[in-house]
Coordinates of C-alpha atoms and ligand atoms in Angstrom, one line a residue:
Chain A
M110 CA 111.5 84.2 53.1
Q111 CA 115.1 83.1 53.1
A112 CA 114.9 80.9 50.0
Q113 CA 113.4 83.8 48.1
S114 CA 116.1 86.2 49.0
H115 CA 118.8 83.6 48.2
H116 CA 117.2 83.3 44.8
D117 CA 117.1 87.1 44.3
D118 CA 120.8 87.2 45.3
L119 CA 121.7 84.9 42.6
A120 CA 119.3 86.1 40.0
H121 CA 121.8 88.2 38.0
Q122 CA 124.6 85.7 37.9
D123 CA 124.3 84.8 34.2
G124 CA 127.6 86.4 33.3
L125 CA 126.3 89.8 32.4
A126 CA 125.2 92.8 34.5
H127 CA 121.9 94.5 34.3
D128 CA 121.0 96.4 31.1
D129 CA 121.6 99.8 32.6
D130 CA 125.2 99.2 33.3
Q131 CA 125.8 96.5 30.7
D132 CA 129.2 97.9 29.6
R133 CA 130.2 99.6 32.8
A134 CA 130.2 96.8 35.3
A135 CA 130.0 93.1 35.7
S136 CA 128.5 91.3 38.6
V137 CA 128.9 87.6 38.4
S138 CA 128.7 84.8 40.8
A139 CA 129.4 81.1 41.0
A140 CA 128.9 78.5 43.7
V141 CA 130.3 75.1 44.8
T142 CA 129.5 72.8 47.6
I143 CA 132.4 71.7 49.7
G144 CA 132.2 68.7 52.0
K145 CA 133.7 70.5 55.0
S146 CA 132.4 72.5 57.8
A147 CA 132.0 76.3 57.5
N148 CA 134.8 76.8 60.0
E149 CA 137.2 74.7 58.0
V150 CA 136.2 76.5 54.8
R151 CA 136.6 79.8 56.4
S152 CA 140.0 79.2 57.8
L153 CA 141.3 77.9 54.5
W154 CA 139.9 81.0 52.8
L155 CA 141.7 83.3 55.4
D156 CA 145.0 81.6 54.9
P157 CA 147.0 84.2 52.9
A158 CA 148.4 81.5 50.6
T159 CA 145.0 80.4 49.4
L160 CA 143.8 83.2 47.1
P161 CA 147.1 83.3 45.1
R162 CA 146.8 79.5 44.6
I163 CA 143.2 79.3 43.5
M164 CA 143.4 82.4 41.2
E165 CA 146.5 81.2 39.5
P166 CA 147.1 81.6 36.5
M167 CA 144.2 84.0 36.0
A168 CA 145.6 86.6 38.4
R169 CA 149.0 86.9 40.1
I170 CA 148.4 87.8 43.7
T171 CA 151.0 88.7 46.2
P172 CA 149.7 88.8 49.8
R173 CA 151.1 91.6 52.1
A174 CA 151.5 91.6 55.9
D175 CA 148.6 94.0 56.7
H176 CA 145.8 91.8 55.1
T177 CA 146.2 93.6 51.8
A178 CA 147.3 92.0 48.6
D179 CA 148.6 93.1 45.3
W180 CA 146.9 91.8 42.2
E181 CA 148.1 91.7 38.6
M182 CA 146.0 90.5 35.7
D183 CA 146.9 90.3 32.0
A184 CA 144.8 92.1 29.6
P185 CA 144.5 92.1 25.8
L186 CA 147.1 94.1 23.8
G187 CA 149.9 93.1 26.1
R188 CA 148.8 95.3 29.0
T189 CA 148.8 94.4 32.6
L190 CA 146.2 95.7 35.1
H191 CA 147.1 96.2 38.8
W192 CA 145.3 96.8 42.0
R193 CA 145.6 96.4 45.7
T194 CA 142.9 94.8 47.8
R195 CA 142.1 94.7 51.4
R196 CA 139.8 92.4 53.5
P197 CA 136.4 93.7 54.5
E198 CA 136.5 95.6 57.8
E199 CA 133.7 93.5 59.3
T200 CA 135.3 90.4 60.7
D201 CA 132.2 88.3 59.8
R202 CA 132.6 89.0 56.1
L203 CA 134.9 87.2 53.7
G204 CA 136.3 88.7 50.5
W205 CA 138.1 91.8 49.3
T206 CA 137.7 95.3 48.0
T207 CA 140.2 97.3 46.1
V208 CA 141.7 100.4 47.6
D209 CA 141.9 103.7 45.8
G210 CA 144.0 103.8 42.6
A211 CA 142.9 100.4 41.2
D212 CA 143.1 100.1 37.4
V213 CA 139.8 98.2 37.7
P214 CA 138.0 98.8 41.0
N215 CA 136.4 95.5 42.1
T216 CA 135.1 93.5 45.0
G217 CA 134.9 89.8 45.8
T218 CA 132.4 88.5 48.3
L219 CA 132.4 84.9 49.7
I220 CA 129.2 83.7 51.2
L221 CA 129.1 80.4 53.2
R222 CA 125.9 78.6 54.0
P223 CA 125.3 75.1 55.4
A224 CA 124.5 72.6 52.7
P225 CA 121.6 70.2 53.3
G226 CA 122.2 66.8 54.9
D227 CA 125.8 66.0 55.4
R228 CA 126.9 67.7 52.2
G229 CA 129.1 70.3 53.9
T230 CA 129.1 74.0 53.0
E231 CA 127.7 75.9 50.1
V232 CA 130.2 78.5 49.0
T233 CA 129.2 81.3 46.7
L234 CA 131.7 83.8 45.3
K235 CA 130.4 87.1 43.9
L236 CA 132.7 89.3 41.8
R237 CA 132.0 92.8 40.8
F238 CA 134.2 94.8 38.5
D239 CA 133.7 98.5 37.9
P240 CA 136.0 99.5 35.2
P241 CA 136.5 103.2 34.6
G242 CA 134.9 104.3 31.3
G243 CA 138.1 104.9 29.4
L244 CA 139.3 101.3 29.9
L245 CA 136.4 99.7 28.2
G246 CA 136.6 98.9 24.5
S247 CA 133.8 96.5 23.7
G248 CA 132.5 95.6 27.1
I249 CA 133.6 93.8 30.2
A250 CA 134.2 90.5 28.4
R251 CA 137.2 92.0 26.6
L252 CA 138.7 93.5 29.6
F253 CA 140.7 90.5 30.7
H254 CA 141.8 87.3 29.0
V255 CA 139.4 85.5 31.2
V256 CA 135.7 86.4 31.5
P257 CA 134.6 87.2 35.1
R258 CA 132.1 84.4 35.4
E259 CA 134.9 81.8 34.4
M260 CA 137.1 83.4 36.9
A261 CA 134.6 83.0 39.8
M262 CA 133.8 79.5 38.7
K263 CA 137.4 78.3 38.3
A264 CA 138.6 80.0 41.5
L265 CA 135.9 78.1 43.4
Y266 CA 136.6 74.8 41.6
N267 CA 140.2 75.2 42.7
F268 CA 139.2 76.3 46.2
R269 CA 137.1 73.1 46.6
A270 CA 140.0 71.0 45.3
L271 CA 142.4 72.6 47.7
A272 CA 140.0 72.1 50.6
L273 CA 139.4 68.4 49.9
T274 CA 142.7 67.2 48.5
G275 CA 145.3 69.9 49.5
E276 CA 146.1 70.3 45.9
V277 CA 145.0 72.5 42.9
P278 CA 144.8 70.4 39.8
T279 CA 147.3 71.4 37.1
T280 CA 148.9 70.2 34.0
E281 CA 151.7 72.7 33.7
P282 CA 154.4 72.1 32.8
Q283 CA 153.7 68.8 31.0
P284 CA 154.9 67.0 27.9
A285 CA 153.4 68.1 24.6
A286 CA 154.8 68.4 21.1
R287 CA 154.7 72.2 21.0
N288 CA 156.6 75.1 22.7
G289 CA 159.8 73.1 22.6
G290 CA 158.2 69.9 24.0
M291 CA 156.0 71.1 26.8
D292 CA 153.0 73.1 27.9
K293 CA 154.0 75.7 30.4
Chain B
M139 CA 161.2 61.2 25.7
R140 CA 159.2 59.9 22.7
A141 CA 155.4 60.2 22.6
L142 CA 152.6 59.6 20.2
C143 CA 151.0 62.9 19.5
W144 CA 147.7 64.1 17.9
N145 CA 148.4 66.8 15.3
G146 CA 145.0 67.0 13.6
V147 CA 142.3 64.9 12.2
N148 CA 143.9 61.5 11.2
D149 CA 147.3 63.0 11.8
L150 CA 149.3 61.1 14.5
R151 CA 153.0 61.4 14.9
V152 CA 155.7 60.1 17.2
E153 CA 157.6 63.1 18.5
T154 CA 160.2 64.0 21.1
V155 CA 158.7 65.9 24.0
A156 CA 159.8 66.9 27.5
D157 CA 159.7 64.3 30.3
P158 CA 156.8 64.6 32.7
E159 CA 157.5 66.0 36.2
I160 CA 155.9 65.6 39.6
L161 CA 153.7 68.7 39.9
N162 CA 151.6 68.0 43.0
P163 CA 152.7 66.1 46.1
K164 CA 150.3 63.2 45.5
D165 CA 151.7 62.5 42.0
V166 CA 153.9 59.7 40.8
I167 CA 155.7 59.3 37.5
L168 CA 155.1 55.9 35.8
K169 CA 157.5 54.3 33.3
V170 CA 154.9 53.0 30.9
G171 CA 155.1 49.3 30.5
L172 CA 152.3 48.9 27.9
S173 CA 149.6 51.2 26.5
T174 CA 146.8 50.5 24.1
T175 CA 144.3 51.9 21.6
C176 CA 140.7 52.5 22.7
G177 CA 137.6 53.1 20.6
S178 CA 137.3 56.5 22.4
D179 CA 140.6 57.6 20.8
L180 CA 138.9 57.2 17.4
H181 CA 136.5 60.1 18.3
L182 CA 139.6 62.3 18.7
I183 CA 141.3 61.0 15.6
D184 CA 138.1 61.5 13.6
G185 CA 137.8 65.0 14.9
L186 CA 134.4 64.4 16.6
I187 CA 135.6 65.8 20.0
P188 CA 136.7 69.4 20.0
T189 CA 139.4 71.0 22.3
M190 CA 142.3 68.8 21.1
R191 CA 145.4 70.8 20.6
E192 CA 148.1 70.0 18.1
G193 CA 150.9 68.2 20.0
D194 CA 148.7 66.6 22.7
V195 CA 150.0 63.2 23.8
L196 CA 147.3 60.5 23.4
G197 CA 146.7 57.4 25.4
H198 CA 144.5 56.6 28.4
E199 CA 144.7 52.8 28.8
F200 CA 148.0 51.8 30.3
M201 CA 150.1 50.1 33.0
G202 CA 153.7 50.5 34.1
E203 CA 156.2 50.8 36.9
V204 CA 156.4 53.6 39.4
V205 CA 159.8 55.4 39.1
E206 CA 159.3 58.6 41.0
V207 CA 157.1 59.4 44.0
G208 CA 155.7 62.7 45.2
S209 CA 156.2 63.8 48.8
E210 CA 152.6 63.0 50.0
V211 CA 152.3 59.6 48.4
T212 CA 152.1 57.0 51.1
K213 CA 150.9 53.7 49.7
V214 CA 152.6 53.4 46.3
K215 CA 156.3 52.9 46.1
R216 CA 159.1 53.2 43.5
G217 CA 159.3 49.9 41.7
D218 CA 155.6 48.9 42.1
R219 CA 154.0 47.4 38.9
V220 CA 150.6 49.2 38.7
V221 CA 147.6 49.6 36.5
V222 CA 145.9 53.0 36.4
P223 CA 142.2 53.7 35.3
S224 CA 141.8 56.3 32.6
F225 CA 140.2 58.9 34.8
V226 CA 142.0 61.0 37.3
S227 CA 140.1 60.7 40.6
C228 CA 140.9 62.2 44.0
G229 CA 139.2 59.8 46.3
E230 CA 138.1 62.6 48.6
C231 CA 135.2 64.4 47.0
F232 CA 131.4 63.8 47.1
H233 CA 131.5 61.7 43.9
C234 CA 134.5 59.7 44.7
A235 CA 132.9 58.9 48.0
Q236 CA 130.1 57.3 46.1
E237 CA 132.4 55.4 43.8
Q238 CA 131.5 57.7 40.9
Y239 CA 135.1 58.2 40.1
S240 CA 134.7 59.5 36.5
L241 CA 132.6 62.3 38.0
C242 CA 135.4 63.4 40.4
D243 CA 134.9 67.0 41.5
T244 CA 138.5 68.1 41.9
S245 CA 140.7 66.6 39.1
H246 CA 139.9 68.9 36.2
P247 CA 142.6 71.5 35.6
K248 CA 140.4 73.4 33.0
P249 CA 136.8 73.3 34.4
E250 CA 136.0 76.4 32.5
L251 CA 136.2 74.5 29.2
A252 CA 133.9 71.7 30.5
E253 CA 131.2 73.7 32.3
P254 CA 129.7 75.3 29.2
I255 CA 129.3 71.9 27.5
L256 CA 128.0 69.7 30.3
G257 CA 126.9 72.1 33.0
Y258 CA 129.5 70.7 35.4
P259 CA 133.1 69.5 34.8
T260 CA 133.7 65.7 34.9
A261 CA 136.9 64.1 36.2
G262 CA 140.1 64.7 34.1
I263 CA 141.1 62.0 31.6
Y264 CA 144.6 61.2 30.3
G265 CA 145.1 62.2 26.7
Y266 CA 141.5 63.0 26.0
S267 CA 141.2 66.7 25.0
H268 CA 141.2 69.8 27.1
A269 CA 137.5 69.8 27.8
F270 CA 138.3 66.6 29.7
G271 CA 141.3 68.1 31.6
G272 CA 144.1 68.2 29.0
Y273 CA 146.2 65.7 30.9
S274 CA 149.1 64.4 28.9
G275 CA 148.5 60.8 27.8
A276 CA 150.2 57.5 28.2
H277 CA 151.4 56.6 24.7
A278 CA 154.8 57.8 25.9
E279 CA 157.8 56.5 27.8
Y280 CA 156.7 58.1 31.0
V281 CA 153.4 59.5 32.3
R282 CA 152.5 61.6 35.3
V283 CA 149.8 60.1 37.5
P284 CA 148.1 62.4 40.1
F285 CA 146.5 61.1 43.3
A286 CA 148.6 58.0 43.0
D287 CA 147.4 56.3 46.2
V288 CA 143.9 56.3 44.9
D289 CA 144.6 55.7 41.2
C290 CA 147.5 53.2 41.1
F291 CA 146.6 49.6 41.7
I292 CA 149.4 47.1 42.3
V293 CA 149.3 44.2 39.9
P294 CA 149.6 40.8 41.6
E295 CA 152.5 38.7 40.3
D296 CA 150.4 36.1 38.7
V297 CA 148.6 38.7 36.5
S298 CA 150.5 39.5 33.3
D299 CA 151.2 43.0 31.9
E300 CA 148.8 42.4 29.1
T301 CA 145.9 41.4 31.3
A302 CA 146.6 44.3 33.7
L303 CA 146.7 46.7 30.7
F304 CA 143.1 46.2 29.9
I305 CA 142.0 46.4 33.5
S306 CA 142.8 50.1 33.0
D307 CA 139.9 50.8 30.7
A308 CA 138.2 48.2 28.5
A309 CA 137.6 45.7 31.4
P310 CA 136.3 48.2 34.1
T311 CA 134.1 49.8 31.4
G312 CA 132.6 46.6 30.3
Y313 CA 132.2 45.3 33.9
M314 CA 130.5 48.6 34.9
G315 CA 128.1 48.2 32.0
A316 CA 127.1 44.7 33.1
D317 CA 126.9 45.9 36.7
F318 CA 124.4 48.6 35.6
C319 CA 122.2 45.7 34.3
N320 CA 121.6 44.4 37.9
I321 CA 121.6 40.9 36.5
Q322 CA 119.0 38.5 38.0
Q323 CA 118.6 34.8 37.5
G324 CA 117.4 34.0 34.0
D325 CA 118.4 37.4 32.5
V326 CA 119.5 37.5 28.9
I327 CA 121.9 40.3 28.1
A328 CA 122.6 41.7 24.6
V329 CA 125.7 43.6 23.9
W330 CA 126.2 45.8 20.8
G331 CA 129.8 46.0 19.8
C332 CA 132.6 43.4 20.1
G333 CA 135.5 45.7 20.5
G334 CA 137.5 45.7 23.8
V335 CA 134.6 47.2 25.7
G336 CA 131.9 45.0 24.3
L337 CA 133.9 41.8 24.8
M338 CA 134.6 42.7 28.4
A339 CA 130.9 43.6 29.0
Q340 CA 130.0 40.2 27.6
Q341 CA 132.4 38.3 29.8
S342 CA 131.4 40.4 32.8
A343 CA 127.7 39.6 32.3
K344 CA 128.6 35.9 32.3
I345 CA 130.6 36.4 35.5
M346 CA 127.6 38.1 37.1
G347 CA 125.4 35.1 36.2
A348 CA 123.5 36.0 33.0
E349 CA 121.5 33.1 31.5
F350 CA 123.2 33.9 28.2
V351 CA 124.8 36.7 26.4
I352 CA 124.2 37.9 22.8
A353 CA 127.0 39.7 21.0
I354 CA 126.3 41.9 18.0
D355 CA 128.9 43.2 15.5
R356 CA 129.9 42.8 11.9
Y357 CA 133.5 41.7 12.0
P358 CA 133.9 37.9 11.9
E359 CA 137.0 37.8 14.0
R360 CA 135.4 39.9 16.7
L361 CA 132.3 37.8 16.6
A362 CA 134.5 34.7 16.9
M363 CA 136.1 36.2 19.9
A364 CA 132.7 36.8 21.5
E365 CA 131.8 33.2 20.8
A366 CA 135.0 32.0 22.4
L367 CA 133.9 34.0 25.6
G368 CA 130.7 32.0 25.5
A369 CA 128.3 34.5 23.8
V370 CA 125.8 33.9 21.0
A371 CA 127.1 36.0 18.1
I372 CA 125.0 38.0 15.6
D373 CA 126.2 39.8 12.5
Y374 CA 124.1 42.9 12.2
T375 CA 124.6 43.2 8.5
K376 CA 123.2 39.8 7.8
V377 CA 120.0 39.6 9.9
D378 CA 117.3 41.8 11.3
V379 CA 118.8 42.2 14.7
V380 CA 115.5 43.1 16.6
E381 CA 113.7 40.1 15.1
M382 CA 116.7 37.8 15.9
L383 CA 116.8 38.9 19.5
K384 CA 113.0 38.2 19.8
D385 CA 113.6 34.8 18.5
L386 CA 116.4 34.1 20.9
T387 CA 114.4 35.2 23.9
G388 CA 110.9 33.7 23.3
G389 CA 109.6 37.1 22.2
R390 CA 110.4 38.8 25.5
G391 CA 113.5 40.7 24.3
P392 CA 116.8 40.9 26.2
D393 CA 116.4 41.9 29.8
A394 CA 119.2 44.4 29.4
C395 CA 120.9 45.9 26.4
I396 CA 124.4 47.2 26.5
D397 CA 125.6 49.8 24.0
A398 CA 129.4 49.3 23.6
V399 CA 129.5 51.0 20.1
G400 CA 129.2 54.8 20.5
M401 CA 129.0 57.6 18.0
E402 CA 130.9 55.9 15.1
A403 CA 128.2 53.2 14.8
G404 CA 127.8 51.5 11.5
G405 CA 124.3 50.8 10.3
R406 CA 121.9 50.2 7.5
G407 CA 119.1 52.0 5.8
I408 CA 117.6 55.4 5.9
Q409 CA 118.4 56.3 9.5
Q410 CA 122.0 55.6 8.9
A411 CA 122.0 57.8 5.8
Y412 CA 120.4 60.6 7.8
D413 CA 123.0 60.2 10.6
R414 CA 125.9 60.2 8.2
V415 CA 124.9 63.3 6.3
K416 CA 124.4 65.2 9.5
Q417 CA 127.7 64.0 10.9
A418 CA 129.5 64.9 7.7
L419 CA 128.0 68.4 7.9
Y420 CA 129.0 68.6 11.6
L421 CA 125.3 69.2 12.4
E422 CA 125.5 66.2 14.6
T423 CA 128.5 64.3 15.8
D424 CA 126.7 61.0 16.5
R425 CA 125.5 58.1 14.4
G426 CA 123.1 56.5 16.9
Y427 CA 122.2 53.4 14.9
A428 CA 123.2 50.8 17.5
L429 CA 121.7 52.8 20.4
R430 CA 118.4 53.2 18.7
Q431 CA 118.3 49.5 17.8
A432 CA 119.2 48.6 21.4
M433 CA 116.2 50.7 22.6
M434 CA 113.9 49.0 20.2
A435 CA 115.1 45.5 21.1
C436 CA 115.1 45.9 24.8
R437 CA 112.3 44.2 26.7
K438 CA 109.6 46.4 28.4
G439 CA 110.9 47.5 31.7
G440 CA 114.4 46.5 30.8
T441 CA 117.7 48.3 31.3
L442 CA 119.6 50.2 28.6
S443 CA 123.2 50.4 29.7
V444 CA 125.2 52.9 27.6
L445 CA 129.0 52.7 27.5
G446 CA 129.5 54.0 24.0
V447 CA 130.6 57.6 24.0
Y448 CA 128.3 60.1 22.4
G449 CA 128.3 63.9 21.8
L450 CA 125.1 65.9 21.9
M451 CA 122.7 63.8 19.9
D452 CA 119.6 65.3 18.4
K453 CA 116.6 63.2 17.4
F454 CA 116.8 61.0 20.4
P455 CA 113.8 58.7 20.6
M456 CA 112.7 59.5 24.1
G457 CA 109.3 58.0 23.5
M458 CA 111.0 54.6 23.5
I459 CA 112.2 55.1 27.0
I460 CA 109.0 56.4 28.5
N461 CA 106.6 54.1 26.8
K462 CA 108.6 51.0 27.4
G463 CA 109.6 52.0 30.9
L464 CA 113.2 51.5 30.3
T465 CA 115.9 52.2 32.9
V466 CA 118.8 54.0 31.4
R467 CA 122.2 53.7 33.0
A468 CA 125.2 55.4 31.5
A469 CA 128.6 56.6 32.6
Q470 CA 132.2 57.0 31.7
Q471 CA 134.0 54.2 33.6
H472 CA 134.3 54.4 37.4
G473 CA 137.4 52.2 37.1
Q474 CA 138.7 52.7 40.7
A475 CA 135.5 51.0 42.0
Y476 CA 136.1 47.9 40.0
V477 CA 139.9 47.3 39.5
P478 CA 140.5 45.3 42.7
R479 CA 137.6 42.9 41.8
L480 CA 138.8 42.6 38.2
L481 CA 142.3 41.7 39.2
E482 CA 140.8 38.9 41.4
H483 CA 138.6 37.7 38.5
A484 CA 141.8 37.7 36.3
Q485 CA 143.7 35.7 39.0
R486 CA 140.9 33.1 39.0
G487 CA 141.0 32.9 35.2
E488 CA 137.4 34.2 34.9
L489 CA 138.4 37.4 33.2
T490 CA 140.7 36.9 30.1
P491 CA 141.3 40.2 28.4
A492 CA 144.8 39.5 27.2
A493 CA 143.4 37.8 24.1
M494 CA 142.3 41.2 22.9
A495 CA 146.0 42.2 22.4
T496 CA 146.0 41.0 18.8
H497 CA 148.7 43.3 17.5
H498 CA 151.9 44.5 19.2
F499 CA 154.0 47.5 18.1
S500 CA 156.8 49.6 19.4
L501 CA 155.8 53.1 20.3
E502 CA 157.5 54.4 17.2
D503 CA 155.0 52.4 15.1
G504 CA 152.1 54.0 17.0
P505 CA 150.5 55.7 13.9
K506 CA 150.5 52.4 12.1
G507 CA 149.0 50.7 15.1
Y508 CA 146.1 53.2 15.2
D509 CA 145.6 52.9 11.5
M510 CA 145.2 49.1 11.8
F511 CA 143.0 49.5 14.9
K512 CA 140.7 52.1 13.2
H513 CA 140.3 50.0 10.0
K514 CA 140.2 46.7 11.9
T515 CA 142.9 45.5 9.5
D516 CA 144.1 41.9 9.9
G517 CA 141.5 41.3 12.7
C518 CA 143.0 44.0 15.0
V519 CA 141.0 44.3 18.2
R520 CA 143.5 46.3 20.3
A521 CA 146.9 47.5 19.1
V522 CA 149.3 47.4 22.1
F523 CA 152.4 49.6 22.3
K524 CA 155.6 49.0 24.2
P525 CA 157.7 52.1 24.6
Ligands
NAD811 N1 132.2 54.6 29.1 C1 133.5 54.6 29.1 O1 134.2 54.9 30.1 C2 134.2 54.1 27.9 C3 135.5 53.6 28.0 C4 136.1 53.0 26.9 C5 135.4 53.1 25.7 N2 134.2 53.7 25.6 C6 133.4 53.7 24.4 O2 132.9 52.4 24.1 C7 132.8 52.3 22.7 C8 133.5 51.0 22.3 O3 134.8 51.1 22.5 P1 135.8 50.0 21.9 O4 137.2 50.3 22.4 O5 135.3 48.7 22.2 O6 135.7 50.4 20.4 P2 136.0 49.5 19.1 O7 136.0 50.5 18.0 O8 137.1 48.6 19.2 O9 134.7 48.6 18.9 C9 133.4 49.1 18.5 C10 132.7 48.0 17.8 O10 131.4 48.4 17.6 C11 131.0 47.7 16.4 N3 129.8 48.3 15.8 C12 129.8 49.4 15.0 N4 128.5 49.7 14.6 C13 127.7 48.7 15.2 C14 126.4 48.4 15.2 N5 125.5 49.2 14.6 N6 125.9 47.3 15.9 C15 126.8 46.5 16.6 N7 128.1 46.8 16.6 C16 128.6 47.8 15.9 C17 132.3 47.9 15.5 O11 132.3 47.0 14.4 C18 133.4 47.6 16.5 O12 133.7 46.2 16.5 C19 133.3 53.6 22.1 O13 132.3 54.5 21.9 C20 134.2 54.1 23.2 O14 134.3 55.5 23.1 C21 133.6 54.1 26.7
ZN812 ZN1 139.0 54.3 26.6
ZN813 ZN1 137.2 63.1 43.6

């Protein structure tokens, strides 16, 4: 039954992976509903400018001509992690996978389903990180400055905002009595 | 520019900060005309709402003049005198489409801070902590306003700056609270709290045709203001409020009860002692005296309309709601749904919020203004700042 498999799909999205690979990998997912058709959502996703905007400032992404993109993410102890991603080969799939040589091999999968009534499209983003053993100190949560579940959730929040308003909400830079008078 | 900044519990300072800039194409920059204190700010000043950062600019109730306009703003123009509700709302999402503007799905720049607390992020608010978006507030010379075509409302010439100021927050909140009561002929409405929000709820209930309105507080000058708006005033320190409300309603109880007090409620007796101890130990941020009393007083099948702001209250008397069949309505204000109506009520002289501007200060005297507002010194109902 479809509802059942959907549920199974999402069963391990509570921010942590299964016990057997607790410290090795993280599979997380988040979902939002966007009041637009699947086609509109899909073409916004495929716009090379979109991912860099919705992932900012969690990751700095530079799209390249051949449907690949270079990612940079800040990590604790002042280090920066790098990888290159490509789109899935199957044209009906949305997301990315890293190519060989990634500091942290990972995949992102975007799934679109019609929402009930006139609510638009349900959009699920699944992220999976497979850090090589040596990189892991105390588990996946310490790997980046942002935990993977937050990353998926915030990227989708921003994606919905971009789809509905053409903007990603931001407060930077803005006035504040710190850092020389502003947040940046 | 100069701005009134939060620097810790009970530590406000006027400091020099950078000017705001247009960040998104639907933004405008407002030169603040007037801004004012709100009871909600006291939760921040008292340290009851986490995720404030030292140096945050406070202020979410304001009006002013548009001085700079983003490239995709089409309705609002430079020079317009406008009032802005305290929530940032896009006008495009599922919730905005249902006029649930404070639940906007797209205006929160830090949703990852809100989701763990509430399950889903609310709209962003000006000057109201990072879990509510971290937007820089309006106690400043200038403020950035996103989604200007949706969130800026032009103030008609015959509405004064002071009247417009309160149509940013206190008036739409109070009006929404009365709207929640679905007032029918013969209905009696009781309102706990005679601050800006409570007074506006009382006046709104009259506008909506309430038979009469009962106002509850302890400060004589606030109770006098409620009486001037046509309410029957009760000092909760002098009488048994629930008994008094029964007396006034032939034993039925008020048809709807509005809580315009929130988590700093004052009270009497054991329950209050219990609440205060827990609040002091940070086991509980809320003192729910007024809310509990409203639930007790409300007639069976009546409506409890909650405007007061609460944290995550434990010991909530759910049995009162189920056994009495109460309808509970609550929200942060959906201002954009009400501002046009409120401006019309103000033009017709039916809504008179300007009287709440009891004390005026320059922005430089902001900390003093907040101190008087917090301690209700000299009958202060709202301290108004002019940058
Ligand atoms: N829902 C919203 O969008 C929204 C908007 C603005 C303010 N608020 C909230 O509304 C509440 C009131 O705001 P305000 O600006 O009028 O605050 P305020 O501090 O000016 O007024 C609160 C009043 O409640 C009175 N009070 C305290 N304990 C009481 C009790 N037990 N019974 C009766 N009255 C009691 C106080 O004496 C005071 O006059 C606050 O909790 C504030 O956070 C909510
Ligand atoms: Zn307020
Ligand atoms: Zn919205």
